[in-house]
Short mmCIF file of C-alpha atoms and ligand atoms in Angstrom, two decimals:
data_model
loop_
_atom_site.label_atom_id
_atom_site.label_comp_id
_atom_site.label_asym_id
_atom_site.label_seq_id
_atom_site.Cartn_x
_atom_site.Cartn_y
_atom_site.Cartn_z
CA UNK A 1 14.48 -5.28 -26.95
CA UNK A 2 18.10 -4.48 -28.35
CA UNK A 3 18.55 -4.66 -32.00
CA UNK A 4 21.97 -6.23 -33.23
CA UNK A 5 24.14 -4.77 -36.27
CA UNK A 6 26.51 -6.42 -37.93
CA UNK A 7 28.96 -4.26 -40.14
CA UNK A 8 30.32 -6.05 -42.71
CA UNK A 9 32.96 -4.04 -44.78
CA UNK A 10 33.70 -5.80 -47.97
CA UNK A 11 32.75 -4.86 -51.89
CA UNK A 12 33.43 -6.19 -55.14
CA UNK A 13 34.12 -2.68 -56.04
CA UNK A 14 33.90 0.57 -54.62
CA UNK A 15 31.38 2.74 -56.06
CA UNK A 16 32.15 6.57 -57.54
CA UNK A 17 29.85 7.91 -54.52
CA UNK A 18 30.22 5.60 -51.60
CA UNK A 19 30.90 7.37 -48.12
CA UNK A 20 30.36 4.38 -46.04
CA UNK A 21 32.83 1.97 -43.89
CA UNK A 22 34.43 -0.42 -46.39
CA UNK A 23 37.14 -1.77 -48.50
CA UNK A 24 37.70 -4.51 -51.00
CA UNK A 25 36.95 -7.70 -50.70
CA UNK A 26 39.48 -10.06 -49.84
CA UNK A 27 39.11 -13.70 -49.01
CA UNK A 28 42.15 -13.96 -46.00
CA UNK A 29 41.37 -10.75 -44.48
CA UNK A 30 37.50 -11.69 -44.47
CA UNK A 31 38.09 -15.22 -42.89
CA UNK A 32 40.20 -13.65 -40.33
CA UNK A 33 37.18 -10.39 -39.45
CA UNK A 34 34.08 -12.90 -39.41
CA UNK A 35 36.25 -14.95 -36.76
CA UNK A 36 36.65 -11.78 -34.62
CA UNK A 37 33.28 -10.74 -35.32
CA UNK A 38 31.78 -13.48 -33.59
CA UNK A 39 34.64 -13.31 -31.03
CA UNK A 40 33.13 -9.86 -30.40
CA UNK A 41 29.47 -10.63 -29.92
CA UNK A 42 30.47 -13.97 -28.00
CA UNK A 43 33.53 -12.20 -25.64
CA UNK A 44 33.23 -10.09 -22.90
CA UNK A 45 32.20 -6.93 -23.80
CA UNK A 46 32.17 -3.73 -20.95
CA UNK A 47 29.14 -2.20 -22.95
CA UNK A 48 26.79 -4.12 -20.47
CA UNK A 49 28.36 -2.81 -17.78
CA UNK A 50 31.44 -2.60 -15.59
CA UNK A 51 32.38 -6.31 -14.76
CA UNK A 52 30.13 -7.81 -16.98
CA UNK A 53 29.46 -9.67 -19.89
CA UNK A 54 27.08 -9.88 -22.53
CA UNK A 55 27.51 -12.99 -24.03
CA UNK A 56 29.41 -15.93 -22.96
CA UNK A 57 27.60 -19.04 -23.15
CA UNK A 58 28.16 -19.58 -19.60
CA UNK A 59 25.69 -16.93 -18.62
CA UNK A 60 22.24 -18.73 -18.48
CA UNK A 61 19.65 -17.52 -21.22
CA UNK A 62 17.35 -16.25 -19.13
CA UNK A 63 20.24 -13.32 -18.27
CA UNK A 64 21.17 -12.88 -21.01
CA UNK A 65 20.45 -9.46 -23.06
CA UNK A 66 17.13 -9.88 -25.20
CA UNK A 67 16.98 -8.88 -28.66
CA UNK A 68 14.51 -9.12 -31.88
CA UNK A 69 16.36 -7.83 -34.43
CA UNK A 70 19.92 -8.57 -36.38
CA UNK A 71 20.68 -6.62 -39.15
CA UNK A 72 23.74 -7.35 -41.56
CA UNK A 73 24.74 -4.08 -43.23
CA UNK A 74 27.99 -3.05 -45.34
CA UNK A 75 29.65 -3.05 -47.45
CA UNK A 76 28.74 -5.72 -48.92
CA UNK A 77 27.30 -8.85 -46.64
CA UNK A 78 26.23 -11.24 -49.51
CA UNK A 79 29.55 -11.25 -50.06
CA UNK A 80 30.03 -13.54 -46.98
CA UNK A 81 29.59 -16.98 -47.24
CA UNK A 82 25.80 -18.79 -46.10
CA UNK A 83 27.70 -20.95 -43.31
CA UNK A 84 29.60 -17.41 -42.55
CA UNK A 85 26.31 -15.80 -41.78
CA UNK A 86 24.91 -18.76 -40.02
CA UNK A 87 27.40 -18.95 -37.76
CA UNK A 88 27.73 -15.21 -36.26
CA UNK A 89 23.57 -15.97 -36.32
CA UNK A 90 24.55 -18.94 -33.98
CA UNK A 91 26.76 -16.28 -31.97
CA UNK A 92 23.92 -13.66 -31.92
CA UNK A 93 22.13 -17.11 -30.75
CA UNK A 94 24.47 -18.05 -28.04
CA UNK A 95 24.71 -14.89 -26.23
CA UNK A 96 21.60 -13.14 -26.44
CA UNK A 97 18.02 -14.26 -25.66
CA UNK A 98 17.17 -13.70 -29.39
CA UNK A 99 13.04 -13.82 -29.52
CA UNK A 100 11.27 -16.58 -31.81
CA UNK A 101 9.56 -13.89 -34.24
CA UNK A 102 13.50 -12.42 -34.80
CA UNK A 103 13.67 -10.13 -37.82
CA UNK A 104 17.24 -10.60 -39.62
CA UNK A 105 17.81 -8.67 -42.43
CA UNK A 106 20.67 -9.18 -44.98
CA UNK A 107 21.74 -6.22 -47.22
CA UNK A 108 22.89 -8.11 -50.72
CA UNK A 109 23.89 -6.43 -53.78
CA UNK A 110 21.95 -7.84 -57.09
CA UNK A 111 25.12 -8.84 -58.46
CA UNK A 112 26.71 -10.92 -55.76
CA UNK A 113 23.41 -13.44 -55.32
CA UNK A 114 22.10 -16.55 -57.24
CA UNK A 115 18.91 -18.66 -56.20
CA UNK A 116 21.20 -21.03 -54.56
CA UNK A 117 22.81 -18.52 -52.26
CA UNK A 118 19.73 -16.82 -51.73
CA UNK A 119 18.29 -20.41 -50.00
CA UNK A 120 21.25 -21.24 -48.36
CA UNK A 121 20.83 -17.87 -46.52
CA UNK A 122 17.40 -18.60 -46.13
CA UNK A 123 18.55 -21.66 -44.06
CA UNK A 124 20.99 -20.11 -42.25
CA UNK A 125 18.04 -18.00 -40.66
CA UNK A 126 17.89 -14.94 -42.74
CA UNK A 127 14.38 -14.13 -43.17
CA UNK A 128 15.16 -10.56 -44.94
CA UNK A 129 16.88 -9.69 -48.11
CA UNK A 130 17.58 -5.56 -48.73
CA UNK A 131 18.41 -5.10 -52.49
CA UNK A 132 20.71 -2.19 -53.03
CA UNK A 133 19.37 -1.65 -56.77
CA UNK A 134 19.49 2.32 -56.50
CA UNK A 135 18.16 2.39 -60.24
CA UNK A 136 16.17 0.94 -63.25
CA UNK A 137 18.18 2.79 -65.78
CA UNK A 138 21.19 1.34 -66.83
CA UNK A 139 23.08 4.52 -68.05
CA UNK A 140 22.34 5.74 -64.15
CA UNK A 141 23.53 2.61 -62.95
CA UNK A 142 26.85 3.13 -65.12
CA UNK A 143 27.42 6.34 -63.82
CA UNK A 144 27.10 5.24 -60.41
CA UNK A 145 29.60 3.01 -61.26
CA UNK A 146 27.60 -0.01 -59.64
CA UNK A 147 28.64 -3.58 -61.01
CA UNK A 148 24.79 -4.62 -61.55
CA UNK A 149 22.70 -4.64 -64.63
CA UNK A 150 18.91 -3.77 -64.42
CA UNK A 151 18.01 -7.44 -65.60
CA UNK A 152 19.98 -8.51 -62.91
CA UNK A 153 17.83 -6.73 -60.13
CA UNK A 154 15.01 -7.76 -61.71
CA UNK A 155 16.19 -11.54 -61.57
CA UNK A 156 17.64 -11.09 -58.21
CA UNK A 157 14.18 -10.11 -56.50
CA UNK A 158 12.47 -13.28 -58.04
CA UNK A 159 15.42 -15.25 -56.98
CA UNK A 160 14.81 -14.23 -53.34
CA UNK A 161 11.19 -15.37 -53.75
CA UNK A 162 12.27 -18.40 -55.17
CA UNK A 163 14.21 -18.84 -52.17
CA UNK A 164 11.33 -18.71 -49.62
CA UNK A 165 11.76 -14.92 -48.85
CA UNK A 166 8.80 -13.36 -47.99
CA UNK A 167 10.32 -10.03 -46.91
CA UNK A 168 12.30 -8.23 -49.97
CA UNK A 169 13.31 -4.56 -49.73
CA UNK A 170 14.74 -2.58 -52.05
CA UNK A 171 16.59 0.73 -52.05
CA UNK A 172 16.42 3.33 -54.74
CA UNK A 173 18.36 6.77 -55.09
CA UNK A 174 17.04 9.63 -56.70
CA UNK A 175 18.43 13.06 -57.37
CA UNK A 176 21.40 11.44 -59.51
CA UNK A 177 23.51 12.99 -62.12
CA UNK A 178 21.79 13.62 -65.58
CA UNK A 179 18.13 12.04 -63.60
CA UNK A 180 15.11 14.16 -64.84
CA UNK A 181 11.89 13.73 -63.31
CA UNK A 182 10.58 11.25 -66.02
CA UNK A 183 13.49 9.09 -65.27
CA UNK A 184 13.03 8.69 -61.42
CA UNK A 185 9.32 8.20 -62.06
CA UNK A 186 10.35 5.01 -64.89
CA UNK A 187 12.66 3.67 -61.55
CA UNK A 188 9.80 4.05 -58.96
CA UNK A 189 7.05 1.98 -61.53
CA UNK A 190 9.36 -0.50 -62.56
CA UNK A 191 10.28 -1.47 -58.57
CA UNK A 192 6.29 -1.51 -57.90
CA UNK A 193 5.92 -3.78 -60.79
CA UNK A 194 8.19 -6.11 -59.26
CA UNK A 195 6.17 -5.97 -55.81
CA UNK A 196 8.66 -5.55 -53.01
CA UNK A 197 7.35 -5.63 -49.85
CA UNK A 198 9.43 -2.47 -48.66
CA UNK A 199 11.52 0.16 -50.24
CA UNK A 200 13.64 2.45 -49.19
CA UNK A 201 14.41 5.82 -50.87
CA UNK A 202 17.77 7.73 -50.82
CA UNK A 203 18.54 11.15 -51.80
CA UNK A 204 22.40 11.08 -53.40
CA UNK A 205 24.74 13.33 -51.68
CA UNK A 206 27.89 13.90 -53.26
CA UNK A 207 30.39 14.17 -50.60
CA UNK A 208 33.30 16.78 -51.89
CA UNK A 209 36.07 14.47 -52.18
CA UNK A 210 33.69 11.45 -53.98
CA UNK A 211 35.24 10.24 -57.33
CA UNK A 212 31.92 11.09 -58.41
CA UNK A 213 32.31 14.51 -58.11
CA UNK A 214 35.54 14.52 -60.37
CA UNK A 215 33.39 12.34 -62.97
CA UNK A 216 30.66 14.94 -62.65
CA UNK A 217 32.71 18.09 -63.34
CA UNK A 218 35.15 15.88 -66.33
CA UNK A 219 31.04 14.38 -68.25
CA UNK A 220 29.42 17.84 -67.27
CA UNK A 221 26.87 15.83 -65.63
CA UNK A 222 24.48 17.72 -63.56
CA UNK A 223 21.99 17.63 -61.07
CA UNK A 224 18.28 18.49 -61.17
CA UNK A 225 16.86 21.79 -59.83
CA UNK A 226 15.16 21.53 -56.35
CA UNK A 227 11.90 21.93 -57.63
CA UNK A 228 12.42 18.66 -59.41
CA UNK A 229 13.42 16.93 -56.29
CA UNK A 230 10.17 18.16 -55.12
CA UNK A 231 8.83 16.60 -57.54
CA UNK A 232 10.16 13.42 -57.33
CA UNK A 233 9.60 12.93 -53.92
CA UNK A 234 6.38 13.94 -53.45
CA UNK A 235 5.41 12.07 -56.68
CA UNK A 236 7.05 8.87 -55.75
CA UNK A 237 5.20 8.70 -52.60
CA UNK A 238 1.60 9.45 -53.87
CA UNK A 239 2.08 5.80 -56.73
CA UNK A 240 3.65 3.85 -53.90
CA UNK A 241 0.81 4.46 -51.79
CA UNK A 242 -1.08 3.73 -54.48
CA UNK A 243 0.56 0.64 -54.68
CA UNK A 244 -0.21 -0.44 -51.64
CA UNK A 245 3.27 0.65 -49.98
CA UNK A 246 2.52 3.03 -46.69
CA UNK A 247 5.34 5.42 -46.03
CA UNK A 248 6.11 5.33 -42.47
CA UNK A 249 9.17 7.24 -42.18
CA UNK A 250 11.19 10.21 -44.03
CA UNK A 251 12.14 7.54 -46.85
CA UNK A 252 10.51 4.42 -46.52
CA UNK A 253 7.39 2.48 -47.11
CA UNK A 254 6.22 -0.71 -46.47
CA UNK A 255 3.35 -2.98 -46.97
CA UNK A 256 1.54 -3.93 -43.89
CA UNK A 257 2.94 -5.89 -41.14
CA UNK A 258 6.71 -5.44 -43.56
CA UNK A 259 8.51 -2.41 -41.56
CA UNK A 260 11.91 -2.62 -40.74
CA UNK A 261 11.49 -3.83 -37.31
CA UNK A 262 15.22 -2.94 -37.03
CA UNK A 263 15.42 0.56 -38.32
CA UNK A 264 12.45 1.50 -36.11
CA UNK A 265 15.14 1.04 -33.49
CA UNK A 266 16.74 4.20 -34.47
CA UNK A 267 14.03 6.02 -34.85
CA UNK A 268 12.08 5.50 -31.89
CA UNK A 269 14.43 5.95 -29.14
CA UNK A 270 15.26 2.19 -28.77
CA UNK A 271 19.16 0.82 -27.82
CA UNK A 272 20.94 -1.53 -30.04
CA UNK A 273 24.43 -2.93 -30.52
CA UNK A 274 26.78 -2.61 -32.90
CA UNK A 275 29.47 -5.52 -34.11
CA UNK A 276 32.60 -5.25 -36.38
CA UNK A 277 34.64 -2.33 -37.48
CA UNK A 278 33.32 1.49 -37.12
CA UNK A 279 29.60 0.04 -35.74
CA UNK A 280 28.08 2.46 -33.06
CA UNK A 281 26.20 1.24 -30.14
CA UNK A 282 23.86 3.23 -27.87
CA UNK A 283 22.86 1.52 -24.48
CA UNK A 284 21.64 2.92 -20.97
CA UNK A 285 22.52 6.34 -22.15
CA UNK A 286 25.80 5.61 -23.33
CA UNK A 287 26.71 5.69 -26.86
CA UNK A 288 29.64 3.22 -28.18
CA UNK A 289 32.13 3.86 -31.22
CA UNK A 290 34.23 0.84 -32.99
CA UNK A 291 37.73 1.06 -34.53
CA UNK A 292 36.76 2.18 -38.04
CA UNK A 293 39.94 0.14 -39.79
CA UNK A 294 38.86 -3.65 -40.49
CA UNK A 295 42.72 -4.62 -39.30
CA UNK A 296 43.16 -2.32 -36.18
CA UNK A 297 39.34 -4.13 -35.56
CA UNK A 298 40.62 -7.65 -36.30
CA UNK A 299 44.21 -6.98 -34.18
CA UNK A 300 42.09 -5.55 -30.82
CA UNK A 301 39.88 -8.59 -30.68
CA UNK A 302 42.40 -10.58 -31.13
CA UNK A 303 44.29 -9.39 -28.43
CA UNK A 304 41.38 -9.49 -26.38
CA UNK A 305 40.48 -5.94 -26.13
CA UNK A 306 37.41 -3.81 -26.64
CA UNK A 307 36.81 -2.46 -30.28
CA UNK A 308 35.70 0.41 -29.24
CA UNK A 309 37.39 3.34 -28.95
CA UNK A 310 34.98 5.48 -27.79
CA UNK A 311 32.61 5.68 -24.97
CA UNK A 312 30.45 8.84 -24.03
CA UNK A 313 27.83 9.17 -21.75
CA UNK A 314 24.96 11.17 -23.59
CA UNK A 315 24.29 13.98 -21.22
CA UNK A 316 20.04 14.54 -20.80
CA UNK A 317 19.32 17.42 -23.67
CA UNK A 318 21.50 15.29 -26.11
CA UNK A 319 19.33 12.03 -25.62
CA UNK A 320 16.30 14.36 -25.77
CA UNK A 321 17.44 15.98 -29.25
CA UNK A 322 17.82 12.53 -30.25
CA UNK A 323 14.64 11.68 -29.28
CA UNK A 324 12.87 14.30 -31.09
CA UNK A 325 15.30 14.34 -34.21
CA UNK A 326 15.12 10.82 -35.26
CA UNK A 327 11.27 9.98 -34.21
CA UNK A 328 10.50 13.69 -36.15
CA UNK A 329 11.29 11.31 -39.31
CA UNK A 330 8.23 8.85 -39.10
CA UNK A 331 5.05 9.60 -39.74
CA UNK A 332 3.43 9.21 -36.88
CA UNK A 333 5.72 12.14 -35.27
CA UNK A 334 6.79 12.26 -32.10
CA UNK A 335 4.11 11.90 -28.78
CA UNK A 336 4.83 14.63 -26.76
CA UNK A 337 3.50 13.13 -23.59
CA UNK A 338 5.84 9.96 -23.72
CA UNK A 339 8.49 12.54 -24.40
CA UNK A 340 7.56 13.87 -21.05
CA UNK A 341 7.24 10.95 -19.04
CA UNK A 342 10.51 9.67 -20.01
CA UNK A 343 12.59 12.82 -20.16
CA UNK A 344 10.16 15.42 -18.53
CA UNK A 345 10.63 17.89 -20.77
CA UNK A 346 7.38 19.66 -22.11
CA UNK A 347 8.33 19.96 -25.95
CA UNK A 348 5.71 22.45 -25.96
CA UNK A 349 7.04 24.86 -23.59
CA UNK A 350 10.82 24.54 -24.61
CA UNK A 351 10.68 24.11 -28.11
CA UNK A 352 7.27 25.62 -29.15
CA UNK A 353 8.01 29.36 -30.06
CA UNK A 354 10.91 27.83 -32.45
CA UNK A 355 7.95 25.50 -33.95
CA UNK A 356 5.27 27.84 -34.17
CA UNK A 357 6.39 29.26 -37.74
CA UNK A 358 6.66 25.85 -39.45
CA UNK A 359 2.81 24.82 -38.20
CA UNK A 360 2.12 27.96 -39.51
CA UNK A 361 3.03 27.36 -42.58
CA UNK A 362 1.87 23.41 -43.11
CA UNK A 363 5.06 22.21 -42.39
CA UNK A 364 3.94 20.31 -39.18
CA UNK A 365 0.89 19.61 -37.53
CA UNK A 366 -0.05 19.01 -34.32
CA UNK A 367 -3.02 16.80 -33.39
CA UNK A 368 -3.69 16.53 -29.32
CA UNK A 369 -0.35 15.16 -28.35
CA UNK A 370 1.66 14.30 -31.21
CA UNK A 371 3.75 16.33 -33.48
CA UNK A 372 4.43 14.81 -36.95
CA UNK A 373 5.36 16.50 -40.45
CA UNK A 374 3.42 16.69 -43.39
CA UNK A 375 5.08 15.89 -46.48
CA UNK A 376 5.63 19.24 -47.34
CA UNK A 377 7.58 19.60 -43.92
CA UNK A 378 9.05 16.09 -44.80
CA UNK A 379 11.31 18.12 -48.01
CA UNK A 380 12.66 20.41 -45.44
CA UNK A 381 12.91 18.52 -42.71
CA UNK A 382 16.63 19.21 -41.67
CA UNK A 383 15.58 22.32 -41.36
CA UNK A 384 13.00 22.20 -39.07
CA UNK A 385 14.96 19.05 -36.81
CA UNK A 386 17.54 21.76 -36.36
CA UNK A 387 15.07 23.56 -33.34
CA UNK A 388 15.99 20.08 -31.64
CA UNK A 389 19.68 20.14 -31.65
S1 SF4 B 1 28.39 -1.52 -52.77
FE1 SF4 B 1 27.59 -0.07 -51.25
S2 SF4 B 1 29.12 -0.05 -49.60
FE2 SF4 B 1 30.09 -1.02 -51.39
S3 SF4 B 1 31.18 0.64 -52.42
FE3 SF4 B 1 29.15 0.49 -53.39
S4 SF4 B 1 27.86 1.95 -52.24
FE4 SF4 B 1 29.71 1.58 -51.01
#
C-alpha cells in the first residue's frame, strides 16, 4: 500500500542547524498552501499514469490508489490548525482508498501544542504525535537555538496522553556541540522515564553554511571525539532495549506493535507519495520531485499544473542500490532471495567479494539468506552501503 507525505514548511523560528524545506510561519501564505495542498492530493495528478488521475472524487473507491499511511512532516505541522489537518485528512480520504487500521503521524514541536490542540488533532484523525525534543538539557537546547524548554517536552508528552494518544515518538540528537558522553546518557534516561512508545535518534550534522557553524567557531564550542559517538550510540541502544524499546532500524526503536508503519516505507522498498512543496514521490519505478519554493508550489497548483518538476525513471541497478541501501538500515537486513525474485540479481555473486571484508571483520553477518549489520557495522554503515551504490 502507498504511504502519503505531507510537507508542511512553516516554523516559529528557524533553528541554527536546520537543513530541511521551510520558512517562517505566516498566517496568509499558510491559508493559501493548505488550500493547494489539498488541491494537489484531490486534482489530477500524471504520477498515476499518463491520462489519469489519482484522486478525484469521481473515480469510485474501489479504483482508487490504496494507502495505510499519512505522515505530516516539516517544518513545523502543529503549526497548522486541527480543522487544517482534518481537512487535507478528508482529501487523503476522498481520493485514496485509505485502509481502516491507517497510521497518521503528526510531527509537532513541544512548544507549539497544548492539551486542547493535542485532542482536537486527535479528532481530526491523527492517531500519532512525533515530538521533535532533540534534548533534555536546556543549555543544549539553547545552543540549538530551539524555542522549547525541557519542562515543556516533558508536559507536552503527557499532554498527548491526555489527549487519547496512544502512539508518542520522540526524536533525540546526539553528537551536539559541547555534549559529553554523560550528557547524552542524562537525555536518553530522562526520555525512557517518560515512556514513549518510539524514539528516534539523530546524529547532528553541521552542514558548512549552518548558522551553527558560525556560532560554533565565535563560543569555541566543539564536538566530541568519535570514540565518544561510539559510545553514545552503542550505549543508548543497550538501556533502551532495556527499556523495553527494540531497535529496528539504524536509529530507531520501538515498543512492540509501535513502528513507524510509514518510515518502513522507505526502507523496505515500498512506493509512496509526496504532497506540498519539495516532497519526493517514488511510484512504478519512477521517482517524483516537487517545486522546493512554498510560492512557485502555491502559483503551479493554482494554475493547474503539476508541482513537480522532476520526473525520472529509475533505471534497474539504481532501484536495486536502493533496495539494498535503505533495507541495509533495519535490523533484520536485507533477504537476499526476495532481492532476487524481484530484481534477479544474486547479491551474492555481484556484490559479495566487496562484502567479504566487512563479515570478516563483524561488521555484517550473514545467516542463510539474509544480510543484516551488527551494531558495530551499524557505526560505519555509510561505509559499507557504499558497495551498493
Ligand atoms: S523546527 Fe525543525 S524544520 Fe523548523 S527550523 Fe527547527 S529544525 Fe528546521
Amino acid at each position: 500500500m502507498l504511504g502519503l507525505y505531507v510537507h508542511v514548511p512553516f516554523c516559529s523560528a528557524i533553528c541554527n542547524y536546520c537543513n530541511f524545506n521551510r520558512g517562517l510561519f505566516d498566517a496568509d501564505v499558510k491559508a493559501r498552501y493548505v488550500d493547494a495542498l489539498i488541491q494537489e492530493i484531490v486534482g489530477a495528478d500524471p504520477r498515476v499514469g499518463p491520462g489519469r488521475t489519482h484522486g478525484s472524487a469521481s473515480i469510485p473507491a474501489d479504483v482508487a490508489p490504496a494507502a495505510d499511511t499519512i505522515f505530516f512532516g516539516g517544518g513545523t505541522p502543529s503549526l497548522l490548525e486541527p480543522e487544517e489537518i482534518a481537512r487535507i485528512i478528508g482529501a487523503c480520504e476522498s481520493a485514496f482508498d485509505l485502509a481502516a487500521d491507517r497510521e497518521v503521524t503528526l510531527e509537532a514541536n513541544p512548544e507549539s501544542v497544548t492539551e486542547a490542540r493535542l485532542a482536537a488533532y486527535r479528532r481530526a484523525g491523527v492517531n500519532r504525535i512525533s515530538f521533535g525534543v532533540q534534548s533534555f538539557r536546556e543549555d543544549e537546547l539553547r545552543r540549538l537555538s530551539r524555542l522549547h524548554t525541557v519542562g515543556r517536552a516533558r508536559a507536552a508528552l503527557g499532554e498527548a496522553r491526555a489527549a487519547g494518544f496512544d502512539n508518542v515518538s520522540l526524536d533525540l540528537m546526539m553528537w551536539l556541540p559541547e555534549q559529553q558522553v554523560a550528557h547524552w546518557l542524562e537525555s536518553v534516561d530522562a526520555a525512557i522515564a517518560l515512556a514513549p512508545d518510539h524514539l528516534s535518534l539523530y546524529m547532528l550534522e553541521v552542514y558548512p553554511n549552518a548558522p551553527l557553524k558560525e556560532d560554533m567557531a565565535r563560543a569555541r564550542w566543539s564536538q566530541a571525539p568519535d570514540d565518544d559517538v561510539a559510545t553514545m550510540y552503542v550505549t543508548a541502544m543497550e538501556r533502551l532495549e532495556t527499556a523495553g524499546l527494540e531497535q529496528y532500524e539504524i536509529s530507531n526503536v520501538a515498543r512492540r506493535g509501535r513502528r513507524s508503519r510509514h518510515n518502513l516505507k522507505y526502507w523496505t522498498d515500498g512506493e509512496w507519495l509526496g504532497f506540498g512543496c519539495g516532497a519526493h514521490s517514488t511510484r512504478d519505478g519512477v521517482r517524483y520531485k516537487n517545486v522546493a519554493s512554498t510560492e512557485d508550489y502555491i502559483g503551479r497548483v493554482g494554475r493547474g499544473e503539476s508541482p513537480a518538476i522532476d520526473a525520472r525513471r529509475l533505471a534497474p541497478d539504481e532501484r536495486l542500490g536502493d533496495a539494498l541501501f535503505t533495507g541495509l538500515r533495519l535490523v533484520d537486513g536485507i533477504d537476499t532471495n526476495a532481492i532476487q525474485t524481484r530484481y534477479g540479481v544474486d547479491v551474492w555473486r555481484r556484490f559479495g567479494a566487496d562484502l567479504e571484508p566487512f563479515l570478516e571483520a563483524g561488521c555484517l553477518l550473514r545467516e542463510g539468506a539474509r544480510l543484516r549489520l551488527t551494531r558495530a557495522g551499524m557505526l560505519i554503515a555509510h561505509e559499507i552501503m557504499t558497495v551498493f551504490v
